[in-house]
Coordinates of C-alpha atoms in Angstrom, one line a residue:
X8 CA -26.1 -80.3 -89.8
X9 CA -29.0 -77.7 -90.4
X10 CA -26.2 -75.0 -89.5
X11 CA -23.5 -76.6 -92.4
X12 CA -26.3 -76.8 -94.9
X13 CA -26.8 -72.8 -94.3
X14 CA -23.7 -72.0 -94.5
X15 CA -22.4 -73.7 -97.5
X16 CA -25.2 -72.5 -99.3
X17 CA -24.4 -68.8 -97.9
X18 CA -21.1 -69.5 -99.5
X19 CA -21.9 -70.1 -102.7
X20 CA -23.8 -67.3 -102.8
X21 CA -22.1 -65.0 -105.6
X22 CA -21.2 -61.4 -104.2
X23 CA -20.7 -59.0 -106.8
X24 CA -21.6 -55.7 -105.4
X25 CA -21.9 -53.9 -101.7
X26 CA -25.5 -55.0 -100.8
X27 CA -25.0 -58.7 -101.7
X28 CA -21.2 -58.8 -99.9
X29 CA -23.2 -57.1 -97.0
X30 CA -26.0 -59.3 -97.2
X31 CA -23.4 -62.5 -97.2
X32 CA -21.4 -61.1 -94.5
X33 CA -24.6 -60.3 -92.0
X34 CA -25.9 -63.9 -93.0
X35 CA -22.5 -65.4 -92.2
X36 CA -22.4 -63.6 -88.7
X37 CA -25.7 -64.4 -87.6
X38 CA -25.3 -67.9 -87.9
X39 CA -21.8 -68.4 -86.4
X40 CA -23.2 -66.3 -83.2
X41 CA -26.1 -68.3 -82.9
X42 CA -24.6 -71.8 -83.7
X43 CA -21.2 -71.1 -82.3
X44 CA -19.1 -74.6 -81.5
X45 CA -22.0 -76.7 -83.3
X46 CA -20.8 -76.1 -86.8
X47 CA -18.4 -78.4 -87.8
X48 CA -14.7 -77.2 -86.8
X49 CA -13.4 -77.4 -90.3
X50 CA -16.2 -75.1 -91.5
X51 CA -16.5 -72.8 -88.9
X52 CA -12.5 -72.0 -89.8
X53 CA -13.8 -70.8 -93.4
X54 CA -16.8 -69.5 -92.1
X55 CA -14.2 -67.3 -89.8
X56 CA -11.8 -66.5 -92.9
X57 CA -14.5 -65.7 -95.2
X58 CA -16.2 -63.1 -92.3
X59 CA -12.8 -61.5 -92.2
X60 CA -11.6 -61.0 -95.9
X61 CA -15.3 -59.5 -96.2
X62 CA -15.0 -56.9 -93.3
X63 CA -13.3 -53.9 -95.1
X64 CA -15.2 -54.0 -97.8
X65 CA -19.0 -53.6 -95.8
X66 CA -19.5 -50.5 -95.0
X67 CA -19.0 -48.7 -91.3
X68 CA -22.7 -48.3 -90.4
X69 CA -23.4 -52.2 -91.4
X70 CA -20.5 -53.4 -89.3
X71 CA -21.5 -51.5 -86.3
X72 CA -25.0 -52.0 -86.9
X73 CA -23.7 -56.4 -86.6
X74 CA -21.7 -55.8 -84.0
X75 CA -24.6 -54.3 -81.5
X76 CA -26.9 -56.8 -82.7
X77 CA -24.9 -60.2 -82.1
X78 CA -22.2 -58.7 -79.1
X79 CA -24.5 -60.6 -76.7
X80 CA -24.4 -63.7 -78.6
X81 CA -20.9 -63.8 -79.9
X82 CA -18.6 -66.1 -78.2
X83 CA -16.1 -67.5 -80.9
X84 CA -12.9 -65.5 -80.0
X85 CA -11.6 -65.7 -84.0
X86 CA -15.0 -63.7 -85.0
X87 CA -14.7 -61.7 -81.8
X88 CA -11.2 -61.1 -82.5
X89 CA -12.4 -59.7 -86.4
X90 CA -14.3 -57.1 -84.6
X91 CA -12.2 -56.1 -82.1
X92 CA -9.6 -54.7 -84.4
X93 CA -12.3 -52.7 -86.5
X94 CA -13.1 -49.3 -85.9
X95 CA -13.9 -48.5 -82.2
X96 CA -17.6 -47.5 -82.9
X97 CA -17.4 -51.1 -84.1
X98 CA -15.3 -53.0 -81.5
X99 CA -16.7 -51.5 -78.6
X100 CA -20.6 -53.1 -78.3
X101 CA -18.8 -57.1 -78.7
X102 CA -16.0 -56.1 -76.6
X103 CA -18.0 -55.0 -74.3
X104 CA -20.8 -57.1 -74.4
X105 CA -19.2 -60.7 -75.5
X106 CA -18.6 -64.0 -73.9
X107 CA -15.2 -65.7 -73.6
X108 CA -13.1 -67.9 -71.1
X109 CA -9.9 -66.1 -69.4
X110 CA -7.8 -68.3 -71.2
X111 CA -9.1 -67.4 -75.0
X112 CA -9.4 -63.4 -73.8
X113 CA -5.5 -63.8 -72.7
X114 CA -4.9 -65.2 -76.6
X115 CA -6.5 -62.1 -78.0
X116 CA -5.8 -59.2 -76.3
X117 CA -2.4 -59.5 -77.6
X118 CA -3.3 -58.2 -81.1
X119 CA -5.9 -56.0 -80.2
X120 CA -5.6 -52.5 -81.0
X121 CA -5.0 -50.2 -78.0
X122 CA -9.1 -48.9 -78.1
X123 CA -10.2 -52.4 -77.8
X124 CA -8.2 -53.0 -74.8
X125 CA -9.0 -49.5 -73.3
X126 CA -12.8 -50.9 -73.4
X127 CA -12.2 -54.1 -72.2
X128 CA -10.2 -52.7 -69.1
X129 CA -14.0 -51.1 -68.0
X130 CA -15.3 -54.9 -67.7
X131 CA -15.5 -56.4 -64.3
X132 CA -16.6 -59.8 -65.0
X133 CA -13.4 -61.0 -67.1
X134 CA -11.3 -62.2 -63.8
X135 CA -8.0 -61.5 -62.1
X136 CA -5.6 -63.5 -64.8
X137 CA -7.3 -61.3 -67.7
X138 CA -7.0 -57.7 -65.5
X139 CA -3.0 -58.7 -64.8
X140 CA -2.8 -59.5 -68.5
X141 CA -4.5 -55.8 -69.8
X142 CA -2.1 -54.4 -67.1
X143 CA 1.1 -55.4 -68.9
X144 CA 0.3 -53.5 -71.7
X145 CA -0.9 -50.1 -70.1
X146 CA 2.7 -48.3 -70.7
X147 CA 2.1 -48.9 -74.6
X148 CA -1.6 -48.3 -74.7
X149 CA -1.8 -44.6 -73.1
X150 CA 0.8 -43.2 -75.3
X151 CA -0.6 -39.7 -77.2
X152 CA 0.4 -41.3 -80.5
X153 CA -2.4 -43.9 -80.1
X154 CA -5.6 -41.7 -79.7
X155 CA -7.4 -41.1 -83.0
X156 CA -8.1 -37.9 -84.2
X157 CA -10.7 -38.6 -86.0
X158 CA -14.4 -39.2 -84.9
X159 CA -16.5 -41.8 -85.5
X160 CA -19.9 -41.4 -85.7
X161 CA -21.9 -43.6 -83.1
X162 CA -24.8 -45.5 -84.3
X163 CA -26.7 -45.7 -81.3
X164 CA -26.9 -44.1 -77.9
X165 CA -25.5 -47.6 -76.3
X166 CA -22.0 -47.4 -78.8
X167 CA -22.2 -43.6 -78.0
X168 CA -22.2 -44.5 -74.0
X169 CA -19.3 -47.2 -74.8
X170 CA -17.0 -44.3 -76.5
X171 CA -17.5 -42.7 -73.8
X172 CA -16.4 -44.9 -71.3
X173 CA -13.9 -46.0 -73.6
X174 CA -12.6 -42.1 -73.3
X175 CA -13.0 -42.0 -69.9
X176 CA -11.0 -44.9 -69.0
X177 CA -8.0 -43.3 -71.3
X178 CA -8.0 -39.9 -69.4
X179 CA -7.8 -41.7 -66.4
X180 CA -5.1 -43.9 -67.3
X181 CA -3.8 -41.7 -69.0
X182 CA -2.9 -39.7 -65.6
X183 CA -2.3 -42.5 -63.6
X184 CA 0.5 -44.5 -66.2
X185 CA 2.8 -41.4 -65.5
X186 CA 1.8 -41.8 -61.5
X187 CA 2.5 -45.2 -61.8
X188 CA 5.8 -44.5 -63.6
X189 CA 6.6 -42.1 -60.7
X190 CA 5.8 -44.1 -58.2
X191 CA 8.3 -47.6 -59.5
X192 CA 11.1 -44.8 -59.6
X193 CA 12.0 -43.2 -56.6
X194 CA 14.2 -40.8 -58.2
X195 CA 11.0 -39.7 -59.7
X196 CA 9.0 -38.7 -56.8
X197 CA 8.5 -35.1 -56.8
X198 CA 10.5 -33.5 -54.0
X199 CA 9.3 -30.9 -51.3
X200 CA 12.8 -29.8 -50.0
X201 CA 16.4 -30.3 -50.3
X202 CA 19.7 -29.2 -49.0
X203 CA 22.6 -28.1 -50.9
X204 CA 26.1 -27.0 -51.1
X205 CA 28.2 -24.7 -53.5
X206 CA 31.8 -24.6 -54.1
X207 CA 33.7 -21.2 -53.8
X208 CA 32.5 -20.1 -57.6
X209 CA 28.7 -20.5 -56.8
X210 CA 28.1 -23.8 -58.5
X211 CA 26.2 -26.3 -56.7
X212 CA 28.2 -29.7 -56.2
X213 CA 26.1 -31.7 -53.7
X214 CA 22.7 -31.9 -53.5
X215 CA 20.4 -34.1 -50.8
X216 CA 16.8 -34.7 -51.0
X217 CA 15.8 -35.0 -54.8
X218 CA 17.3 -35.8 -57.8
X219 CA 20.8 -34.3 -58.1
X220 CA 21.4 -34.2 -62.1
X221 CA 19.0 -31.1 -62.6
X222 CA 20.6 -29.4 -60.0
X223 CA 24.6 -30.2 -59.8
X224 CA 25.8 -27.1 -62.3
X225 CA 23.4 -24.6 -61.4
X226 CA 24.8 -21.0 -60.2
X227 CA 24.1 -18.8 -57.6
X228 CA 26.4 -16.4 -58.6
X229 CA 24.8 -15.1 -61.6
X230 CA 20.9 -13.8 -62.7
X231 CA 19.4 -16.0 -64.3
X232 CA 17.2 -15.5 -67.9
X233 CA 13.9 -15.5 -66.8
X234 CA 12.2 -18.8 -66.9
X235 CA 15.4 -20.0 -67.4
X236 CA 17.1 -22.5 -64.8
X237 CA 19.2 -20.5 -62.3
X238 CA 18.5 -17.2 -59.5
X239 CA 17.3 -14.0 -59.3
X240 CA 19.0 -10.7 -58.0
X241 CA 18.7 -11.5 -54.3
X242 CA 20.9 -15.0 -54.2
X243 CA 23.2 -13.6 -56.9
X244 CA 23.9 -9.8 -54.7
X245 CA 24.1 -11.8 -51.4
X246 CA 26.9 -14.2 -53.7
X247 CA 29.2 -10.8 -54.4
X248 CA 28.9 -9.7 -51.0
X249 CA 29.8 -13.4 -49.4
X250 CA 26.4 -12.8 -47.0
X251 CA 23.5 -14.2 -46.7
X252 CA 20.3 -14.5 -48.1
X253 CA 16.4 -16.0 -47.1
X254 CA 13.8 -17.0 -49.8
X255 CA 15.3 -16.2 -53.1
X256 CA 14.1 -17.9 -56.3
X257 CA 15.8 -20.5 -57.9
X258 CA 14.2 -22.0 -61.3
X259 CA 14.8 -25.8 -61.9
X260 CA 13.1 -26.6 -65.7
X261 CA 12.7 -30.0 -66.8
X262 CA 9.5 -31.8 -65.6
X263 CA 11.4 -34.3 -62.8
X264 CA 11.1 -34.3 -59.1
X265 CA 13.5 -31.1 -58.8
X266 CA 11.3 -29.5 -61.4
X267 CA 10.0 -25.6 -61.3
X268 CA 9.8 -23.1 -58.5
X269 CA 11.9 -23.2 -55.5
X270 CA 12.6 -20.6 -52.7
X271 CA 16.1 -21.4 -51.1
X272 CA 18.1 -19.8 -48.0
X273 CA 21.9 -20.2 -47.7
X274 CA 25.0 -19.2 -45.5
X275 CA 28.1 -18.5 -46.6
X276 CA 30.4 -21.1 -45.2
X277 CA 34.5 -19.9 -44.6
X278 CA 37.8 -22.4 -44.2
X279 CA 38.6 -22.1 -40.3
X280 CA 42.2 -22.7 -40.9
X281 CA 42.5 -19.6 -42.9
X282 CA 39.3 -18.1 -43.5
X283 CA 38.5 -17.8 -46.8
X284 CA 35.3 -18.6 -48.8
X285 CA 34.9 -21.6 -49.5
X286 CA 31.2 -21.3 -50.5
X287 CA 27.7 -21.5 -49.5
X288 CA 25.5 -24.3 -47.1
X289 CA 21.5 -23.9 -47.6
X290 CA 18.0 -25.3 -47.9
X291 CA 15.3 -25.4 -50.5
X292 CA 11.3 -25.3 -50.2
X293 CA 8.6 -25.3 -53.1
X294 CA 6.8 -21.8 -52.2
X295 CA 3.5 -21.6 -51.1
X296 CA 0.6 -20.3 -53.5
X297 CA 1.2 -16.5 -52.0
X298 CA 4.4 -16.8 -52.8
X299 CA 4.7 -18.1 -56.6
X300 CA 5.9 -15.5 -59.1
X301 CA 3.1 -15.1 -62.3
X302 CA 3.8 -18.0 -64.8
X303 CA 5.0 -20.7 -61.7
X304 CA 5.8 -24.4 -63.7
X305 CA 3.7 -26.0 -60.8
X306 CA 2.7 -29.1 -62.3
X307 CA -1.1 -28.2 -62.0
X308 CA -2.1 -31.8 -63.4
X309 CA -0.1 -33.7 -61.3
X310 CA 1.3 -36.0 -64.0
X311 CA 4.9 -35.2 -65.7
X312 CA 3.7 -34.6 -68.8
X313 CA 4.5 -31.7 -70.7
X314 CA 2.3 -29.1 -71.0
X315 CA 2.1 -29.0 -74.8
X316 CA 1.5 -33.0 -74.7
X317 CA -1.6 -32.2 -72.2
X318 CA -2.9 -29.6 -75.0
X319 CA -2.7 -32.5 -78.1
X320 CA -4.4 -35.2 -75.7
X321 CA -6.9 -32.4 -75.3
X322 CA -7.3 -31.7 -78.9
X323 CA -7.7 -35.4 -79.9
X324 CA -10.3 -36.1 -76.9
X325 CA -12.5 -32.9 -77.9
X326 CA -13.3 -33.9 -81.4
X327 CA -15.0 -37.4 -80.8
X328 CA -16.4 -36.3 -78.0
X329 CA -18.3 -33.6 -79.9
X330 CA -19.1 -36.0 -82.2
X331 CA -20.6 -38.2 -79.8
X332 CA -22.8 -35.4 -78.0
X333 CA -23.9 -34.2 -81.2
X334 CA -25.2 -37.5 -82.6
X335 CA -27.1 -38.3 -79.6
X336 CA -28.9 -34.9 -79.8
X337 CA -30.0 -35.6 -83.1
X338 CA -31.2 -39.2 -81.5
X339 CA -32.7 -37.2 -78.6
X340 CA -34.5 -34.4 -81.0
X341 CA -35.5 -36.8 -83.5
X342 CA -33.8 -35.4 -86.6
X343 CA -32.7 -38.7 -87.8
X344 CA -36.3 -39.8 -87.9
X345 CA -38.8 -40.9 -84.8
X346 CA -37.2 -42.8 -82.1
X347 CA -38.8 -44.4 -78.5
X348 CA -38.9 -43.1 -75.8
X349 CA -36.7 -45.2 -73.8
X350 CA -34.0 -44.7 -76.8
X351 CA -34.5 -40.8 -75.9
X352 CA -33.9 -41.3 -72.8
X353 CA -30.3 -43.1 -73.5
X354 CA -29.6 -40.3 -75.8
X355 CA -30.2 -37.7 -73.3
X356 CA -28.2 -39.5 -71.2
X357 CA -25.2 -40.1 -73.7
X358 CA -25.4 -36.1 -74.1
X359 CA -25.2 -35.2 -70.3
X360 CA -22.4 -37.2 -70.1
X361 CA -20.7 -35.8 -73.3
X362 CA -21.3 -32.3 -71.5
X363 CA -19.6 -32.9 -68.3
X364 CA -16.6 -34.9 -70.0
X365 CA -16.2 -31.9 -72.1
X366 CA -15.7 -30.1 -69.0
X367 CA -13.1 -32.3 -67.9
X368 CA -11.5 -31.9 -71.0
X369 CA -11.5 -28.0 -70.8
X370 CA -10.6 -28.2 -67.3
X371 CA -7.1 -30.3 -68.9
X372 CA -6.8 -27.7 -71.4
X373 CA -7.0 -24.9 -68.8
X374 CA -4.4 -27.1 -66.8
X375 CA -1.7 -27.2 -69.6
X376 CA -2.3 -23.7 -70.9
X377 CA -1.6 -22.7 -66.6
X378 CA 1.3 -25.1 -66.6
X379 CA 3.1 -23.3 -69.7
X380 CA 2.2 -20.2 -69.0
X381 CA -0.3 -19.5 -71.9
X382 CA -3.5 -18.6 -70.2
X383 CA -5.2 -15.7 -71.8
X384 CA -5.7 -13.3 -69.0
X385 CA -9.2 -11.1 -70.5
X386 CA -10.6 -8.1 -68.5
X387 CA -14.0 -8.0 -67.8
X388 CA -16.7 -8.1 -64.9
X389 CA -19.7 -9.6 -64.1
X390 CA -22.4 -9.9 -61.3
X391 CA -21.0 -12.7 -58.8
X392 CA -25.3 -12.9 -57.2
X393 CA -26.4 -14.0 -60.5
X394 CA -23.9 -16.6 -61.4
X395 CA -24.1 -18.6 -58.5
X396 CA -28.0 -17.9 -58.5
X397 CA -27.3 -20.1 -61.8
X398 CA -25.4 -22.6 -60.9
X399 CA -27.4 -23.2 -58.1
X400 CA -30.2 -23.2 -59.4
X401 CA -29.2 -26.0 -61.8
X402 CA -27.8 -28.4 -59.3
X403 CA -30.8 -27.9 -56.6
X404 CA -33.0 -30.5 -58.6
X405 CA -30.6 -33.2 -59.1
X406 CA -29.1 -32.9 -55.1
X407 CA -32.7 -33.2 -54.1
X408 CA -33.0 -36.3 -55.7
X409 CA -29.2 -37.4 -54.0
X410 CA -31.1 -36.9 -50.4
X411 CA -28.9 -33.7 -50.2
X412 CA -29.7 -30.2 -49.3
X413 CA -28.4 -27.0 -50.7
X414 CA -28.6 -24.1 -48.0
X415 CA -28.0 -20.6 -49.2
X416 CA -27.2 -18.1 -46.5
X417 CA -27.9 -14.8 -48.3
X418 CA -30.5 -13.6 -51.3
X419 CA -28.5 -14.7 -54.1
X420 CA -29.4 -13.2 -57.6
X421 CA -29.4 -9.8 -60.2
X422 CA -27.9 -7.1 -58.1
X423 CA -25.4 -8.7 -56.2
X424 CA -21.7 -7.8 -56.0
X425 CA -19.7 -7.4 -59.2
X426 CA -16.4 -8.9 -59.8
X427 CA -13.3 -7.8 -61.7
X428 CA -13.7 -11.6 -63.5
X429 CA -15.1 -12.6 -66.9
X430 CA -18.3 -14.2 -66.4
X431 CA -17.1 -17.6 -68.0
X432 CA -14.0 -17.8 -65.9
X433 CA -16.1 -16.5 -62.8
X434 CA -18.9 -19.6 -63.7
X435 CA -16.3 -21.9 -64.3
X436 CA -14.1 -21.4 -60.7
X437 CA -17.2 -21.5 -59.1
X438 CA -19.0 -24.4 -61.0
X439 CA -15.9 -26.5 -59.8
X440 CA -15.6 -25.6 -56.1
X441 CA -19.1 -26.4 -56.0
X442 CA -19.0 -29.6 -57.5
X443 CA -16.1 -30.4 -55.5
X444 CA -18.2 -30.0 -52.6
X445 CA -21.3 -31.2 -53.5
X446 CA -20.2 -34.4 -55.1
X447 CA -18.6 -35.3 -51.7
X448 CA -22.1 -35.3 -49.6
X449 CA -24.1 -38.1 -48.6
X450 CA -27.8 -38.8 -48.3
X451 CA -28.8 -36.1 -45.5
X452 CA -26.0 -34.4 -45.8
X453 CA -26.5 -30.6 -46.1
X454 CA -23.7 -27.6 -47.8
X455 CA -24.2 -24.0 -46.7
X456 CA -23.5 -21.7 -49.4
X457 CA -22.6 -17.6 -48.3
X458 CA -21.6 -14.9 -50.8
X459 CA -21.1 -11.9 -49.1
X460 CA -19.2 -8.4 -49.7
X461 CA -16.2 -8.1 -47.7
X462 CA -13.4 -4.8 -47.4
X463 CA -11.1 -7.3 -48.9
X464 CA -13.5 -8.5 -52.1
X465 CA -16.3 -10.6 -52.4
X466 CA -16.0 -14.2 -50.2
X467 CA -17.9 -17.5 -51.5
X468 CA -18.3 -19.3 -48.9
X469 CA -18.9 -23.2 -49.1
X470 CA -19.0 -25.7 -46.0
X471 CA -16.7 -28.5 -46.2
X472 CA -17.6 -31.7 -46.3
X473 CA -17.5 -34.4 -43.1
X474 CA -15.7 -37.2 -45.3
X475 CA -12.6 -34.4 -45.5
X476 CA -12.1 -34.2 -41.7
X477 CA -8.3 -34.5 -40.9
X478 CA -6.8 -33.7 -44.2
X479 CA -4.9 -30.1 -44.4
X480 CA -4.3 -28.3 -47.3
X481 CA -1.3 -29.6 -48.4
X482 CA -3.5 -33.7 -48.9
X483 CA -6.5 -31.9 -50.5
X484 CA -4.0 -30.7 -53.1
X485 CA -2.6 -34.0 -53.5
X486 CA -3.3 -34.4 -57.3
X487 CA -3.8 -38.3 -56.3
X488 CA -6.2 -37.5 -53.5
X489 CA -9.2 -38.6 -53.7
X490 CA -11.5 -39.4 -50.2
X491 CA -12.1 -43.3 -49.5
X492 CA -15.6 -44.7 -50.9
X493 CA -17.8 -44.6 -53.9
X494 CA -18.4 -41.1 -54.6
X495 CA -20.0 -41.3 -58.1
X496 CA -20.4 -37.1 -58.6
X497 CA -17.2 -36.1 -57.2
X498 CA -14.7 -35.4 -59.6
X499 CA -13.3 -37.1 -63.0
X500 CA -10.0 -36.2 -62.5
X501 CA -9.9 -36.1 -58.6
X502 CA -10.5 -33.4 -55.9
X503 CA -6.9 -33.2 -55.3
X504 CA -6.6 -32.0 -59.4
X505 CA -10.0 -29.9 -59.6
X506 CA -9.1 -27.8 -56.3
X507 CA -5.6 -26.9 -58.0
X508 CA -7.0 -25.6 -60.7
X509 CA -9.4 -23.5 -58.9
X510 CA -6.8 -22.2 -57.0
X511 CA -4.6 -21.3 -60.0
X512 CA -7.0 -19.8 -62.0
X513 CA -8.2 -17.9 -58.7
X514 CA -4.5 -16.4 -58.7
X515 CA -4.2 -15.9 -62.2
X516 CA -7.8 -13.2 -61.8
X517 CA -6.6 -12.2 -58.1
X518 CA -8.6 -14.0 -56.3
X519 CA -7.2 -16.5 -53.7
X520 CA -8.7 -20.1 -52.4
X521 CA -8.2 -21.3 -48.7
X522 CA -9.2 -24.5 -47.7
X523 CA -10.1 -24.3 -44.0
X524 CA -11.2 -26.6 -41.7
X525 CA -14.7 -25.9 -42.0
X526 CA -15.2 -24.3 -45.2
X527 CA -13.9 -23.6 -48.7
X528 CA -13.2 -19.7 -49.4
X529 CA -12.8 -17.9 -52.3
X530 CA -12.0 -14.6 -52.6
X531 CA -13.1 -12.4 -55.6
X532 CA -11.4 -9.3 -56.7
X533 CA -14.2 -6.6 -56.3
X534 CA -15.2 -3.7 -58.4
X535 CA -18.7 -2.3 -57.5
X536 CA -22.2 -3.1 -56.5
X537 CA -24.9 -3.5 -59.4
X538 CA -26.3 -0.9 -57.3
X539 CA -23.1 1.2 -57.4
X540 CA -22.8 0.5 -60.8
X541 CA -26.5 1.6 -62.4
X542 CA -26.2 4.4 -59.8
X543 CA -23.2 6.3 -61.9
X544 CA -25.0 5.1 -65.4
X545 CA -28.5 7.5 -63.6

């Protein structure tokens, strides 16, 4: 009773103006988290209607302020579900954080908004019959269309940590909707090689091994527009002469499994009755990174998605994001006013993860700008020695505290060799391959690191890790590979993904990655010595 006393007098509180709504609506809140089932069901119902039709009109920072303050405590799914379809910064602490039974979590995920659900997909304490019931609405969820563009200013490093799990969890399923997608359609798994046949005017009419409708039409006999679908010169000469040909381009657009480059070989194939054309018989392969013209539609990301939707999901991810990293500085600096140290320290936190999402989210810009062939290719140079002295120097502390050593084989620093790559572009492909490496070791483990100037260029040379043993070059460019086990540091968007991308930006600045058996290489493009270089300046 002391609970229905409260609240009927909270009710007849007059609300005129924001403080006293807010005041009313906090009030109202508190008590239903803490009383929960012991108000009297008739009550609590108005209690729940009255919380609701007051929501919109409390401002954000109250809202979010409640909802970290009772998501512990709040286990009424009608007031859970008033939260839940507020603002994200608002929605994610109680979503997070609240208590419900499968069976009232299975009633309310229905109407949640797309964010809410994208949160609750993080939690591993809901049970199986909840995690089937998120996964039936995953196709609708990831859709670009659904991301909101703009941020929303975290009240504390905890909501800022929750956005960006929240993120996280979309990138990722973001990628693996479309694998999914792939993988329930067999027509849709990308294809390594297929045969075909012609008919005596160079159109292809049969076609085994991927999916025939991108390719049934297609001629041999004439040049094609470049980047459009069709051959070059070499299939199209060997056509008017009736011979031949080996490894001649053919362009399949679209992003399906016939999709992009191809390199095919045909015969020409002659009636033995009379012995007249009758047209060609041949074979297609995907080329090999040596062997991709400049501008290849490789699907870098490894998820059929075109390139320009890539660039708008990478639009609409960088501006919360920035949002979120920026707030939690202020936290961490104390501009906002003094805070404790263990708040600091969850604002520091919230900012290093900011930082290395933002990474991921440059590496998916980098991706679709490859993939469409809008990568800025800028001149410049810069000193290979003191970039990795950098980036070494930055991850020796924290692979110390992993139980992992760093091993460099050479003097690293000023002076070293210079490259014919800008220093950003040069940071970044090395950054990566490092953290590819590194985030793949174990306690004890150990990587050897060599750069050293070779007649060819300058080689980075990085060991390979143990838990790689057996895979070739074609699985560690799997964009769905990723090594069995918890490897917390290894990358967001997978090895398979990260080691792509090296090895297209490599080939976009002349430099080339080969993944042997023992180590990672990269070759740089050089120019001169710092040595070389101050010696002409004397």
């Amino acid at each position: 009773m002391r609970y229905d006393g409260m609240i009927q007098t909270i009710l007849g509180l007059t609300a005129t103006d924001v403080g006293s709504r807010t005041a009313v609506w906090r009030q109202l809140v508190d008590i239903v988290a803490q009383g929960g089932s012991r108000i009297e069901p008739e009550l609590r119902a108005i209690v729940h209607e009255r919380i609701a039709a007051l929501r919109d009109t409390i401002p954000a920072n109250e809202r979010r302020q409640a909802a970290a303050s009772f998501a512990d405590r709040l286990n009424q799914p009608a007031v859970v579900a008033i939260f839940a379809t507020d603002q994200p910064a608002v929605a994610a602490p109680v979503i997070a954080r609240a208590t419900l039974s499968e069976a009232e979590w299975i009633g309310l995920i229905g109407n949640f908004p797309p964010t809410s659900r994208a949160i609750l997909r993080n939690r591993r304490d809901l049970g199986p019959a909840v995690e089937r019931a998120l996964a039936s609405f995953g196709a609708s969820d990831f859709a670009l269309a659904n991301f909101a563009v703009e941020p929303v200013l975290p009240a504390t490093p905890e909501e800022s940590s929750s956005q960006i799990r929240n993120l996280v969890a979309r990138i990722e399923a973001f990628r693996s909707q479309h694998a999914a997608e792939s993988a329930l359609d067999p027509v849709a798994v990308a294809s390594d090689a297929f045969t075909f046949e012609t008919n005596i005017d160079g159109d292809i009419n049969w076609v085994q091994g991927t999916a025939r409708e991108a390719l049934v039409g297609l001629s041999i006999a004439e040049i094609a527009v470049p980047r459009e679908p069709g051959v070059d010169g070499q299939a199209a000469g060997a056509y008017r002469r009736r011979a031949p040909f080996h490894d001649a381009r053919l362009v399949v657009t679209g992003t399906g499994p016939a999709g992009g480059d191809w390199l095919i070989s045909a015969i020409p194939i002659f009636n033995p009755r009379d012995g007249r054309f009758a047209g060609y018989h041949g074979d297609a392969r995907r080329p090999r990174r040596d062997e991709r013209a400049g501008g290849g539609q490789g699907a870098l990301s490894g998820i059929a998605v075109p390139a320009d939707s890539l660039r708008q999901l990478v639009h609409e991810l960088r501006t919360p994001l920035n949002a979120i990293q920026g707030f939690a500085e202020m936290i961490d600096r104390q501009i906002l006013g003094p805070a404790a140290s263990a708040y600091r320290t969850r604002a520091q936190y919230v900012v290093g993860e900011s930082r290395r999402l933002l990474e991921v989210v440059d590496d998916l810009d980098a991706a679709a700008r490859l993939d469409s062939d809008r990568f800025e290719r800028v001149a410049g140079t810069s000193d290979a020695g003191l970039v990795l002295e950098r980036i070494v120097a930055e991850q020796r502390s924290a692979l110390a505290a992993r139980g992992v050593m760093l091993k460099t084989a050479v003097p690293l620093g000023a002076g070293g060799p210079i490259v014919t790559i800008t220093e950003t572009l040069l940071d970044r492909m090395m950054r990566r391959l490092l953290a590819s490496v590194v985030g793949l070791l174990g306690v004890g483990d150990t990587v050897d690191v060599a750069l050293e100037t070779r007649s060819t260029g300058v080689l980075l040379t990085l060991s390979r890790p143990t838990v790689l043993d057996g895979r070739d070059e074609r699985a560690l460019l799997d964009p769905s590979y990723g090594p069995e086990g918890e490897w917390p540091d290894a990358p967001i968007l997978g090895l398979g993904f990260t080691l792509r991308l090296i090895a297209n930006l490599a080939r976009e600045t002349s430099a080339t990655l080969t993944l042997d058996n023992d180590a990672f290489r990269l070759m740089l493009p050089a120019a001169m010595t710092a040595q070389d270089l101050h010696g002409e300046q004397v």
